[in-house]
Amino acid sequence: MGESFAYKGAMGQGLESLLSNVAAGSTNWPEVYECLKTPLWYAAARGARQVGVRDREAIAEAVQQAFTEFMALDFSTVTSPDSIARKIAYRRGLDRGIAARRRWNREAAMEALPADLLRAEPGQPPGYAESAEEEFFSVEELRRQEERWR
């Protein structure tokens, strides 16, 4: 009775028998995923929360990566598949959380910069390419600009 409700039944006999079938050559990955999806979700969410991220998309991506990594394991050498699945999901949750945090910081930094300081390439004068539409020049226009720059 000391087990958590999320792992009761799913992590016991059911998962081990499913994985023994996988090791024998039977591919019943949807059933294995059904057994693992709740614990993987909780572990990935805990990892993402560790870095302050509560993004459902990042957590879903972490669960997908964790299950893909879990499928590649050699189950004849794994002693506790449920434990290793949760560890993988926690680590992928950390990874996705850190990536989401970096993306948010980069977007916030770009929004904080004034538009005249944004440059298309290093070394270009401010305001060189105001938008993607203005970057298209005709061949004659490019020749005239080259002559003017020389």
PDB file of C-alpha atoms in Angstrom:
ATOM      1  CA  MET A   1       0.000   0.000   0.000  1.00  0.00           C
ATOM      2  CA  GLY A   2       3.056   2.260   0.207  1.00  0.00           C
ATOM      3  CA  GLU A   3       3.199   2.690  -3.586  1.00  0.00           C
ATOM      4  CA  SER A   4       2.140   5.895  -5.294  1.00  0.00           C
ATOM      5  CA  PHE A   5      -1.174   5.655  -7.153  1.00  0.00           C
ATOM      6  CA  ALA A   6       0.524   6.493 -10.462  1.00  0.00           C
ATOM      7  CA  TYR A   7       2.773   3.463 -10.368  1.00  0.00           C
ATOM      8  CA  LYS A   8       0.390   0.901  -8.860  1.00  0.00           C
ATOM      9  CA  GLY A   9      -0.235  -1.962 -11.254  1.00  0.00           C
ATOM     10  CA  ALA A  10       1.446  -0.278 -14.196  1.00  0.00           C
ATOM     11  CA  MET A  11       4.951  -0.731 -12.877  1.00  0.00           C
ATOM     12  CA  GLY A  12       4.518  -4.131 -11.327  1.00  0.00           C
ATOM     13  CA  GLN A  13       3.983  -7.347 -13.177  1.00  0.00           C
ATOM     14  CA  GLY A  14       2.468  -5.639 -16.241  1.00  0.00           C
ATOM     15  CA  LEU A  15       5.536  -3.717 -17.385  1.00  0.00           C
ATOM     16  CA  GLU A  16       7.967  -6.564 -16.763  1.00  0.00           C
ATOM     17  CA  SER A  17       5.853  -9.011 -18.764  1.00  0.00           C
ATOM     18  CA  LEU A  18       5.475  -6.486 -21.598  1.00  0.00           C
ATOM     19  CA  LEU A  19       9.222  -5.918 -21.699  1.00  0.00           C
ATOM     20  CA  SER A  20       9.927  -9.654 -21.653  1.00  0.00           C
ATOM     21  CA  ASN A  21       7.712  -9.906 -24.746  1.00  0.00           C
ATOM     22  CA  VAL A  22       9.689  -7.061 -26.372  1.00  0.00           C
ATOM     23  CA  ALA A  23      12.954  -8.829 -25.604  1.00  0.00           C
ATOM     24  CA  ALA A  24      11.522 -11.969 -27.213  1.00  0.00           C
ATOM     25  CA  GLY A  25      10.843 -10.062 -30.425  1.00  0.00           C
ATOM     26  CA  SER A  26       7.256  -8.943 -29.924  1.00  0.00           C
ATOM     27  CA  THR A  27       6.833  -5.228 -30.587  1.00  0.00           C
ATOM     28  CA  ASN A  28       4.021  -4.012 -28.358  1.00  0.00           C
ATOM     29  CA  TRP A  29       5.384  -0.526 -27.775  1.00  0.00           C
ATOM     30  CA  PRO A  30       1.957   1.139 -27.546  1.00  0.00           C
ATOM     31  CA  GLU A  31       1.125  -1.044 -24.522  1.00  0.00           C
ATOM     32  CA  VAL A  32       4.511  -0.304 -22.948  1.00  0.00           C
ATOM     33  CA  TYR A  33       3.919   3.408 -23.495  1.00  0.00           C
ATOM     34  CA  GLU A  34       0.485   3.161 -21.868  1.00  0.00           C
ATOM     35  CA  CYS A  35       2.150   1.678 -18.779  1.00  0.00           C
ATOM     36  CA  LEU A  36       4.868   4.342 -18.689  1.00  0.00           C
ATOM     37  CA  LYS A  37       3.197   7.548 -19.854  1.00  0.00           C
ATOM     38  CA  THR A  38       2.046   8.792 -16.427  1.00  0.00           C
ATOM     39  CA  PRO A  39       5.350   8.156 -14.592  1.00  0.00           C
ATOM     40  CA  LEU A  40       7.317   9.601 -17.534  1.00  0.00           C
ATOM     41  CA  TRP A  41       5.139  12.711 -17.559  1.00  0.00           C
ATOM     42  CA  TYR A  42       5.562  13.282 -13.810  1.00  0.00           C
ATOM     43  CA  ALA A  43       9.335  12.733 -13.963  1.00  0.00           C
ATOM     44  CA  ALA A  44       9.785  15.047 -16.964  1.00  0.00           C
ATOM     45  CA  ALA A  45       7.612  17.714 -15.328  1.00  0.00           C
ATOM     46  CA  ARG A  46       9.683  17.467 -12.137  1.00  0.00           C
ATOM     47  CA  GLY A  47      12.868  17.925 -14.173  1.00  0.00           C
ATOM     48  CA  ALA A  48      11.484  20.942 -16.021  1.00  0.00           C
ATOM     49  CA  ARG A  49      10.201  22.499 -12.785  1.00  0.00           C
ATOM     50  CA  GLN A  50      13.698  22.112 -11.342  1.00  0.00           C
ATOM     51  CA  VAL A  51      14.818  24.915 -13.686  1.00  0.00           C
ATOM     52  CA  GLY A  52      11.584  26.896 -13.321  1.00  0.00           C
ATOM     53  CA  VAL A  53       9.773  25.834 -16.498  1.00  0.00           C
ATOM     54  CA  ARG A  54       6.144  24.707 -16.613  1.00  0.00           C
ATOM     55  CA  ASP A  55       5.746  24.573 -20.400  1.00  0.00           C
ATOM     56  CA  ARG A  56       3.507  21.648 -21.386  1.00  0.00           C
ATOM     57  CA  GLU A  57       5.035  21.458 -24.876  1.00  0.00           C
ATOM     58  CA  ALA A  58       8.556  21.186 -23.458  1.00  0.00           C
ATOM     59  CA  ILE A  59       7.420  18.446 -21.090  1.00  0.00           C
ATOM     60  CA  ALA A  60       5.654  16.558 -23.879  1.00  0.00           C
ATOM     61  CA  GLU A  61       8.805  16.740 -25.983  1.00  0.00           C
ATOM     62  CA  ALA A  62      10.847  15.464 -23.034  1.00  0.00           C
ATOM     63  CA  VAL A  63       8.466  12.503 -22.604  1.00  0.00           C
ATOM     64  CA  GLN A  64       8.755  11.680 -26.294  1.00  0.00           C
ATOM     65  CA  GLN A  65      12.555  11.825 -26.180  1.00  0.00           C
ATOM     66  CA  ALA A  66      12.662   9.764 -22.981  1.00  0.00           C
ATOM     67  CA  PHE A  67      10.456   7.020 -24.389  1.00  0.00           C
ATOM     68  CA  THR A  68      12.480   6.895 -27.602  1.00  0.00           C
ATOM     69  CA  GLU A  69      15.656   6.552 -25.541  1.00  0.00           C
ATOM     70  CA  PHE A  70      13.962   3.937 -23.347  1.00  0.00           C
ATOM     71  CA  MET A  71      13.013   1.864 -26.420  1.00  0.00           C
ATOM     72  CA  ALA A  72      16.680   1.678 -27.427  1.00  0.00           C
ATOM     73  CA  LEU A  73      17.724   0.012 -24.137  1.00  0.00           C
ATOM     74  CA  ASP A  74      18.833  -3.609 -23.934  1.00  0.00           C
ATOM     75  CA  PHE A  75      16.218  -5.003 -21.552  1.00  0.00           C
ATOM     76  CA  SER A  76      18.197  -8.150 -20.835  1.00  0.00           C
ATOM     77  CA  THR A  77      20.686  -6.026 -18.877  1.00  0.00           C
ATOM     78  CA  VAL A  78      18.217  -3.588 -17.264  1.00  0.00           C
ATOM     79  CA  THR A  79      17.322  -4.615 -13.728  1.00  0.00           C
ATOM     80  CA  SER A  80      14.716  -1.936 -12.984  1.00  0.00           C
ATOM     81  CA  PRO A  81      13.088  -0.660 -16.187  1.00  0.00           C
ATOM     82  CA  ASP A  82      10.589   1.598 -14.411  1.00  0.00           C
ATOM     83  CA  SER A  83      13.326   3.332 -12.455  1.00  0.00           C
ATOM     84  CA  ILE A  84      15.558   3.881 -15.468  1.00  0.00           C
ATOM     85  CA  ALA A  85      12.592   5.169 -17.509  1.00  0.00           C
ATOM     86  CA  ARG A  86      11.846   7.773 -14.835  1.00  0.00           C
ATOM     87  CA  LYS A  87      15.522   8.788 -14.617  1.00  0.00           C
ATOM     88  CA  ILE A  88      15.694   9.261 -18.370  1.00  0.00           C
ATOM     89  CA  ALA A  89      12.474  11.313 -18.340  1.00  0.00           C
ATOM     90  CA  TYR A  90      13.731  13.483 -15.472  1.00  0.00           C
ATOM     91  CA  ARG A  91      16.972  14.230 -17.322  1.00  0.00           C
ATOM     92  CA  ARG A  92      15.163  14.979 -20.580  1.00  0.00           C
ATOM     93  CA  GLY A  93      12.810  17.256 -18.619  1.00  0.00           C
ATOM     94  CA  LEU A  94      15.848  19.131 -17.302  1.00  0.00           C
ATOM     95  CA  ASP A  95      17.266  19.396 -20.826  1.00  0.00           C
ATOM     96  CA  ARG A  96      14.022  20.670 -22.345  1.00  0.00           C
ATOM     97  CA  GLY A  97      13.507  23.061 -19.440  1.00  0.00           C
ATOM     98  CA  ILE A  98      16.979  24.536 -19.857  1.00  0.00           C
ATOM     99  CA  ALA A  99      16.434  24.865 -23.621  1.00  0.00           C
ATOM    100  CA  ALA A 100      13.080  26.593 -23.080  1.00  0.00           C
ATOM    101  CA  ARG A 101      14.638  28.973 -20.541  1.00  0.00           C
ATOM    102  CA  ARG A 102      17.447  29.860 -22.999  1.00  0.00           C
ATOM    103  CA  ARG A 103      14.943  30.453 -25.795  1.00  0.00           C
ATOM    104  CA  TRP A 104      12.875  32.743 -23.558  1.00  0.00           C
ATOM    105  CA  ASN A 105      15.979  34.702 -22.532  1.00  0.00           C
ATOM    106  CA  ARG A 106      17.078  35.076 -26.155  1.00  0.00           C
ATOM    107  CA  GLU A 107      13.618  36.270 -27.221  1.00  0.00           C
ATOM    108  CA  ALA A 108      13.465  38.738 -24.328  1.00  0.00           C
ATOM    109  CA  ALA A 109      16.911  40.084 -25.230  1.00  0.00           C
ATOM    110  CA  MET A 110      15.911  40.558 -28.869  1.00  0.00           C
ATOM    111  CA  GLU A 111      12.747  42.420 -27.849  1.00  0.00           C
ATOM    112  CA  ALA A 112      14.759  44.698 -25.563  1.00  0.00           C
ATOM    113  CA  LEU A 113      17.119  45.855 -28.345  1.00  0.00           C
ATOM    114  CA  PRO A 114      16.117  48.910 -30.366  1.00  0.00           C
ATOM    115  CA  ALA A 115      15.359  48.151 -34.012  1.00  0.00           C
ATOM    116  CA  ASP A 116      18.191  50.350 -35.316  1.00  0.00           C
ATOM    117  CA  LEU A 117      20.762  48.162 -33.529  1.00  0.00           C
ATOM    118  CA  LEU A 118      19.538  44.921 -35.104  1.00  0.00           C
ATOM    119  CA  ARG A 119      21.737  43.962 -38.045  1.00  0.00           C
ATOM    120  CA  ALA A 120      21.348  41.352 -40.735  1.00  0.00           C
ATOM    121  CA  GLU A 121      25.087  40.532 -40.679  1.00  0.00           C
ATOM    122  CA  PRO A 122      28.005  41.550 -38.472  1.00  0.00           C
ATOM    123  CA  GLY A 123      29.647  44.728 -39.709  1.00  0.00           C
ATOM    124  CA  GLN A 124      26.664  46.160 -41.552  1.00  0.00           C
ATOM    125  CA  PRO A 125      25.583  49.701 -40.731  1.00  0.00           C
ATOM    126  CA  PRO A 126      22.444  50.043 -38.552  1.00  0.00           C
ATOM    127  CA  GLY A 127      19.197  49.917 -40.468  1.00  0.00           C
ATOM    128  CA  TYR A 128      20.783  48.297 -43.553  1.00  0.00           C
ATOM    129  CA  ALA A 129      18.018  45.727 -44.032  1.00  0.00           C
ATOM    130  CA  GLU A 130      14.813  46.933 -42.405  1.00  0.00           C
ATOM    131  CA  SER A 131      12.801  43.926 -43.537  1.00  0.00           C
ATOM    132  CA  ALA A 132      13.118  40.832 -45.661  1.00  0.00           C
ATOM    133  CA  GLU A 133      11.186  42.458 -48.503  1.00  0.00           C
ATOM    134  CA  GLU A 134      13.727  45.285 -48.799  1.00  0.00           C
ATOM    135  CA  GLU A 135      16.636  42.877 -49.171  1.00  0.00           C
ATOM    136  CA  PHE A 136      15.704  41.924 -52.742  1.00  0.00           C
ATOM    137  CA  PHE A 137      17.573  44.082 -55.241  1.00  0.00           C
ATOM    138  CA  SER A 138      17.726  43.920 -58.990  1.00  0.00           C
ATOM    139  CA  VAL A 139      21.041  43.173 -60.689  1.00  0.00           C
ATOM    140  CA  GLU A 140      21.316  46.793 -61.844  1.00  0.00           C
ATOM    141  CA  GLU A 141      20.689  48.061 -58.317  1.00  0.00           C
ATOM    142  CA  LEU A 142      23.423  45.788 -56.953  1.00  0.00           C
ATOM    143  CA  ARG A 143      25.913  47.036 -59.599  1.00  0.00           C
ATOM    144  CA  ARG A 144      25.088  50.664 -58.774  1.00  0.00           C
ATOM    145  CA  GLN A 145      25.593  50.007 -55.062  1.00  0.00           C
ATOM    146  CA  GLU A 146      28.937  48.288 -55.712  1.00  0.00           C
ATOM    147  CA  GLU A 147      30.130  51.258 -57.766  1.00  0.00           C
ATOM    148  CA  ARG A 148      28.967  53.683 -55.097  1.00  0.00           C
ATOM    149  CA  TRP A 149      30.774  51.722 -52.360  1.00  0.00           C
ATOM    150  CA  ARG A 150      34.019  51.628 -54.345  1.00  0.00           C
TER     151      ARG A 150
END
